[in-house]
């Protein structure tokens, strides 16, 4: 069974540009989660999508947004990039978004903002 | 406030020695508890999880963890460490509280394990 996949693996942008990160969940999973792992800040929850709807978002500015498609894949968009957005962005999926479900993580997209 | 503390930022053990990584949490109710491992440049791999029942949980790669409610701890152990265990380890909690399902995992800052030959 294929795991969570993310693309691209690496992304280099300049300040002020927009970045788009993509995630495909494990087959059959309807929930997708996004986390940011920035140096010195640890793993921070960004967004949760389930059945095409945004269910929760973390303490991030509105320029972090995303969506979930009918096939449950997801996209994270970061607008007006700032230097501190440089981080590893991890996507995870779970079967139904139920309470306490295990989240299975992808390999991440490393975003570098110059 | 909900939080997870991993007191040890960096631990070095000799290959074949035993290992214990500490995790303490602060949460309004008994949370769901997880341990993940991250190798350099990789995503997170689930080692084990605690939902309910037996407080000693067995995971993959010979790891186990014990949930101690009285101490708000969920320490990870391995009786004999292998060089391939060198990685970063994260403890995480997920909610089961009355505030609803947030979908959010709260992670500790991680413990980097170095294994000496």
PDB file of N, CA and C in Angstrom, chain B residues 54-109:
ATOM      1  N   UNK B  54      -4.242  -1.457  28.345  1.00  0.00           N
ATOM      2  CA  UNK B  54      -2.935  -1.767  28.909  1.00  0.00           C
ATOM      3  C   UNK B  54      -2.001  -0.562  28.778  1.00  0.00           C
ATOM      4  N   UNK B  55      -1.421  -0.170  29.896  1.00  0.00           N
ATOM      5  CA  UNK B  55      -0.597   1.036  29.899  1.00  0.00           C
ATOM      6  C   UNK B  55       0.790   0.801  29.326  1.00  0.00           C
ATOM      7  N   UNK B  56       1.174  -0.434  29.111  1.00  0.00           N
ATOM      8  CA  UNK B  56       2.446  -0.747  28.470  1.00  0.00           C
ATOM      9  C   UNK B  56       2.147  -1.101  27.018  1.00  0.00           C
ATOM     10  N   UNK B  57       2.700  -0.317  26.126  1.00  0.00           N
ATOM     11  CA  UNK B  57       2.380  -0.440  24.713  1.00  0.00           C
ATOM     12  C   UNK B  57       3.613  -0.905  23.950  1.00  0.00           C
ATOM     13  N   UNK B  58       3.422  -1.875  23.099  1.00  0.00           N
ATOM     14  CA  UNK B  58       4.517  -2.376  22.264  1.00  0.00           C
ATOM     15  C   UNK B  58       4.429  -1.737  20.878  1.00  0.00           C
ATOM     16  N   UNK B  59       5.592  -1.422  20.324  1.00  0.00           N
ATOM     17  CA  UNK B  59       5.614  -0.819  19.010  1.00  0.00           C
ATOM     18  C   UNK B  59       6.534  -1.554  18.051  1.00  0.00           C
ATOM     19  N   UNK B  60       6.856  -0.873  16.983  1.00  0.00           N
ATOM     20  CA  UNK B  60       7.741  -1.475  15.994  1.00  0.00           C
ATOM     21  C   UNK B  60       9.196  -1.319  16.411  1.00  0.00           C
ATOM     22  N   UNK B  61      10.061  -2.059  15.782  1.00  0.00           N
ATOM     23  CA  UNK B  61      11.516  -1.967  15.979  1.00  0.00           C
ATOM     24  C   UNK B  61      11.941  -2.233  17.412  1.00  0.00           C
ATOM     25  N   UNK B  62      11.141  -2.964  18.177  1.00  0.00           N
ATOM     26  CA  UNK B  62      11.509  -3.330  19.535  1.00  0.00           C
ATOM     27  C   UNK B  62      11.272  -2.264  20.583  1.00  0.00           C
ATOM     28  N   UNK B  63      10.577  -1.199  20.226  1.00  0.00           N
ATOM     29  CA  UNK B  63      10.284  -0.127  21.178  1.00  0.00           C
ATOM     30  C   UNK B  63       9.022  -0.427  21.981  1.00  0.00           C
ATOM     31  N   UNK B  64       8.979   0.099  23.182  1.00  0.00           N
ATOM     32  CA  UNK B  64       7.795   0.052  24.016  1.00  0.00           C
ATOM     33  C   UNK B  64       7.674   1.367  24.773  1.00  0.00           C
ATOM     34  N   UNK B  65       6.494   1.662  25.248  1.00  0.00           N
ATOM     35  CA  UNK B  65       6.281   2.879  26.035  1.00  0.00           C
ATOM     36  C   UNK B  65       5.270   2.573  27.122  1.00  0.00           C
ATOM     37  N   UNK B  66       5.413   3.273  28.222  1.00  0.00           N
ATOM     38  CA  UNK B  66       4.508   3.077  29.349  1.00  0.00           C
ATOM     39  C   UNK B  66       3.789   4.373  29.686  1.00  0.00           C
ATOM     40  N   UNK B  67       2.480   4.322  29.720  1.00  0.00           N
ATOM     41  CA  UNK B  67       1.659   5.460  30.100  1.00  0.00           C
ATOM     42  C   UNK B  67       1.483   5.444  31.622  1.00  0.00           C
ATOM     43  N   UNK B  68       1.869   6.542  32.254  1.00  0.00           N
ATOM     44  CA  UNK B  68       1.700   6.683  33.699  1.00  0.00           C
ATOM     45  C   UNK B  68       0.856   7.934  33.939  1.00  0.00           C
ATOM     46  N   UNK B  69      -0.401   7.689  34.246  1.00  0.00           N
ATOM     47  CA  UNK B  69      -1.342   8.796  34.431  1.00  0.00           C
ATOM     48  C   UNK B  69      -0.923   9.703  35.580  1.00  0.00           C
ATOM     49  N   UNK B  70      -0.470   9.094  36.677  1.00  0.00           N
ATOM     50  CA  UNK B  70      -0.135   9.873  37.880  1.00  0.00           C
ATOM     51  C   UNK B  70       1.035  10.817  37.627  1.00  0.00           C
ATOM     52  N   UNK B  71       1.875  10.457  36.688  1.00  0.00           N
ATOM     53  CA  UNK B  71       3.051  11.278  36.393  1.00  0.00           C
ATOM     54  C   UNK B  71       2.897  12.048  35.084  1.00  0.00           C
ATOM     55  N   UNK B  72       1.768  11.898  34.423  1.00  0.00           N
ATOM     56  CA  UNK B  72       1.544  12.526  33.108  1.00  0.00           C
ATOM     57  C   UNK B  72       2.732  12.257  32.189  1.00  0.00           C
ATOM     58  N   UNK B  73       3.130  10.993  32.153  1.00  0.00           N
ATOM     59  CA  UNK B  73       4.305  10.652  31.351  1.00  0.00           C
ATOM     60  C   UNK B  73       4.006   9.509  30.387  1.00  0.00           C
ATOM     61  N   UNK B  74       4.800   9.464  29.362  1.00  0.00           N
ATOM     62  CA  UNK B  74       4.677   8.412  28.344  1.00  0.00           C
ATOM     63  C   UNK B  74       6.086   8.194  27.801  1.00  0.00           C
ATOM     64  N   UNK B  75       6.910   7.528  28.591  1.00  0.00           N
ATOM     65  CA  UNK B  75       8.319   7.359  28.247  1.00  0.00           C
ATOM     66  C   UNK B  75       8.530   6.198  27.288  1.00  0.00           C
ATOM     67  N   UNK B  76       9.446   6.390  26.377  1.00  0.00           N
ATOM     68  CA  UNK B  76       9.768   5.391  25.353  1.00  0.00           C
ATOM     69  C   UNK B  76      11.006   4.619  25.785  1.00  0.00           C
ATOM     70  N   UNK B  77      10.988   3.307  25.601  1.00  0.00           N
ATOM     71  CA  UNK B  77      12.120   2.489  26.027  1.00  0.00           C
ATOM     72  C   UNK B  77      12.478   1.469  24.942  1.00  0.00           C
ATOM     73  N   UNK B  78      13.754   1.093  24.988  1.00  0.00           N
ATOM     74  CA  UNK B  78      14.227  -0.007  24.150  1.00  0.00           C
ATOM     75  C   UNK B  78      15.344  -0.703  24.907  1.00  0.00           C
ATOM     76  N   UNK B  79      15.308  -2.013  25.037  1.00  0.00           N
ATOM     77  CA  UNK B  79      16.282  -2.709  25.868  1.00  0.00           C
ATOM     78  C   UNK B  79      17.695  -2.709  25.275  1.00  0.00           C
ATOM     79  N   UNK B  80      17.816  -2.692  23.955  1.00  0.00           N
ATOM     80  CA  UNK B  80      19.133  -2.757  23.340  1.00  0.00           C
ATOM     81  C   UNK B  80      19.107  -1.943  22.045  1.00  0.00           C
ATOM     82  N   UNK B  81      19.860  -0.874  22.052  1.00  0.00           N
ATOM     83  CA  UNK B  81      19.829   0.064  20.924  1.00  0.00           C
ATOM     84  C   UNK B  81      20.754  -0.399  19.803  1.00  0.00           C
ATOM     85  N   UNK B  82      20.293  -0.198  18.584  1.00  0.00           N
ATOM     86  CA  UNK B  82      21.071  -0.518  17.395  1.00  0.00           C
ATOM     87  C   UNK B  82      21.507   0.777  16.727  1.00  0.00           C
ATOM     88  N   UNK B  83      22.612   0.733  15.977  1.00  0.00           N
ATOM     89  CA  UNK B  83      23.112   1.949  15.340  1.00  0.00           C
ATOM     90  C   UNK B  83      22.045   2.588  14.439  1.00  0.00           C
ATOM     91  N   UNK B  84      21.179   1.759  13.873  1.00  0.00           N
ATOM     92  CA  UNK B  84      20.155   2.291  12.967  1.00  0.00           C
ATOM     93  C   UNK B  84      19.050   3.047  13.706  1.00  0.00           C
ATOM     94  N   UNK B  85      19.071   3.005  15.046  1.00  0.00           N
ATOM     95  CA  UNK B  85      18.067   3.752  15.814  1.00  0.00           C
ATOM     96  C   UNK B  85      18.414   5.234  15.921  1.00  0.00           C
ATOM     97  N   UNK B  86      19.598   5.619  15.504  1.00  0.00           N
ATOM     98  CA  UNK B  86      19.981   7.036  15.558  1.00  0.00           C
ATOM     99  C   UNK B  86      19.016   7.849  14.706  1.00  0.00           C
ATOM    100  N   UNK B  87      18.345   8.802  15.323  1.00  0.00           N
ATOM    101  CA  UNK B  87      17.293   9.577  14.654  1.00  0.00           C
ATOM    102  C   UNK B  87      16.757  10.594  15.656  1.00  0.00           C
ATOM    103  N   UNK B  88      15.726  11.309  15.235  1.00  0.00           N
ATOM    104  CA  UNK B  88      15.050  12.214  16.150  1.00  0.00           C
ATOM    105  C   UNK B  88      13.694  11.611  16.512  1.00  0.00           C
ATOM    106  N   UNK B  89      13.356  11.679  17.787  1.00  0.00           N
ATOM    107  CA  UNK B  89      12.150  11.052  18.295  1.00  0.00           C
ATOM    108  C   UNK B  89      11.210  12.115  18.843  1.00  0.00           C
ATOM    109  N   UNK B  90       9.953  11.993  18.454  1.00  0.00           N
ATOM    110  CA  UNK B  90       8.944  12.963  18.856  1.00  0.00           C
ATOM    111  C   UNK B  90       7.809  12.269  19.600  1.00  0.00           C
ATOM    112  N   UNK B  91       7.454  12.844  20.729  1.00  0.00           N
ATOM    113  CA  UNK B  91       6.272  12.449  21.460  1.00  0.00           C
ATOM    114  C   UNK B  91       5.145  13.402  21.075  1.00  0.00           C
ATOM    115  N   UNK B  92       3.934  12.889  20.944  1.00  0.00           N
ATOM    116  CA  UNK B  92       2.821  13.741  20.543  1.00  0.00           C
ATOM    117  C   UNK B  92       1.560  13.333  21.271  1.00  0.00           C
ATOM    118  N   UNK B  93       0.675  14.303  21.469  1.00  0.00           N
ATOM    119  CA  UNK B  93      -0.631  14.027  22.059  1.00  0.00           C
ATOM    120  C   UNK B  93      -1.714  14.488  21.110  1.00  0.00           C
ATOM    121  N   UNK B  94      -2.820  13.771  21.122  1.00  0.00           N
ATOM    122  CA  UNK B  94      -3.985  14.138  20.342  1.00  0.00           C
ATOM    123  C   UNK B  94      -5.175  14.168  21.273  1.00  0.00           C
ATOM    124  N   UNK B  95      -6.220  14.905  20.858  1.00  0.00           N
ATOM    125  CA  UNK B  95      -7.292  15.187  21.791  1.00  0.00           C
ATOM    126  C   UNK B  95      -8.394  14.159  21.838  1.00  0.00           C
ATOM    127  N   UNK B  96      -8.932  13.997  23.029  1.00  0.00           N
ATOM    128  CA  UNK B  96     -10.183  13.277  23.185  1.00  0.00           C
ATOM    129  C   UNK B  96     -11.099  14.062  24.109  1.00  0.00           C
ATOM    130  N   UNK B  97     -10.767  15.333  24.306  1.00  0.00           N
ATOM    131  CA  UNK B  97     -11.454  16.134  25.306  1.00  0.00           C
ATOM    132  C   UNK B  97     -12.791  16.667  24.836  1.00  0.00           C
ATOM    133  N   UNK B  98     -13.465  17.296  25.747  1.00  0.00           N
ATOM    134  CA  UNK B  98     -14.817  17.775  25.475  1.00  0.00           C
ATOM    135  C   UNK B  98     -14.873  18.943  24.524  1.00  0.00           C
ATOM    136  N   UNK B  99     -13.728  19.534  24.234  1.00  0.00           N
ATOM    137  CA  UNK B  99     -13.748  20.686  23.326  1.00  0.00           C
ATOM    138  C   UNK B  99     -13.929  20.266  21.893  1.00  0.00           C
ATOM    139  N   UNK B 100     -14.017  18.991  21.653  1.00  0.00           N
ATOM    140  CA  UNK B 100     -14.240  18.532  20.294  1.00  0.00           C
ATOM    141  C   UNK B 100     -12.975  18.037  19.657  1.00  0.00           C
ATOM    142  N   UNK B 101     -13.129  17.462  18.517  1.00  0.00           N
ATOM    143  CA  UNK B 101     -12.009  16.888  17.801  1.00  0.00           C
ATOM    144  C   UNK B 101     -11.348  17.971  16.955  1.00  0.00           C
ATOM    145  N   UNK B 102     -10.149  18.372  17.358  1.00  0.00           N
ATOM    146  CA  UNK B 102      -9.452  19.430  16.622  1.00  0.00           C
ATOM    147  C   UNK B 102      -8.614  18.886  15.479  1.00  0.00           C
ATOM    148  N   UNK B 103      -8.373  17.579  15.491  1.00  0.00           N
ATOM    149  CA  UNK B 103      -7.521  16.967  14.477  1.00  0.00           C
ATOM    150  C   UNK B 103      -6.044  17.235  14.689  1.00  0.00           C
ATOM    151  N   UNK B 104      -5.742  18.023  15.688  1.00  0.00           N
ATOM    152  CA  UNK B 104      -4.380  18.509  15.863  1.00  0.00           C
ATOM    153  C   UNK B 104      -3.578  17.577  16.763  1.00  0.00           C
ATOM    154  N   UNK B 105      -2.361  17.275  16.349  1.00  0.00           N
ATOM    155  CA  UNK B 105      -1.398  16.644  17.233  1.00  0.00           C
ATOM    156  C   UNK B 105      -0.479  17.742  17.784  1.00  0.00           C
ATOM    157  N   UNK B 106      -0.220  17.643  19.084  1.00  0.00           N
ATOM    158  CA  UNK B 106       0.734  18.567  19.708  1.00  0.00           C
ATOM    159  C   UNK B 106       2.008  17.784  19.957  1.00  0.00           C
ATOM    160  N   UNK B 107       3.105  18.301  19.421  1.00  0.00           N
ATOM    161  CA  UNK B 107       4.371  17.590  19.478  1.00  0.00           C
ATOM    162  C   UNK B 107       5.299  18.196  20.527  1.00  0.00           C
ATOM    163  N   UNK B 108       6.123  17.330  21.103  1.00  0.00           N
ATOM    164  CA  UNK B 108       7.246  17.815  21.884  1.00  0.00           C
ATOM    165  C   UNK B 108       8.331  18.327  20.945  1.00  0.00           C
ATOM    166  N   UNK B 109       9.366  18.896  21.528  1.00  0.00           N
ATOM    167  CA  UNK B 109      10.433  19.493  20.732  1.00  0.00           C
ATOM    168  C   UNK B 109      11.366  18.461  20.117  1.00  0.00           C
TER     169      UNK B 109
END
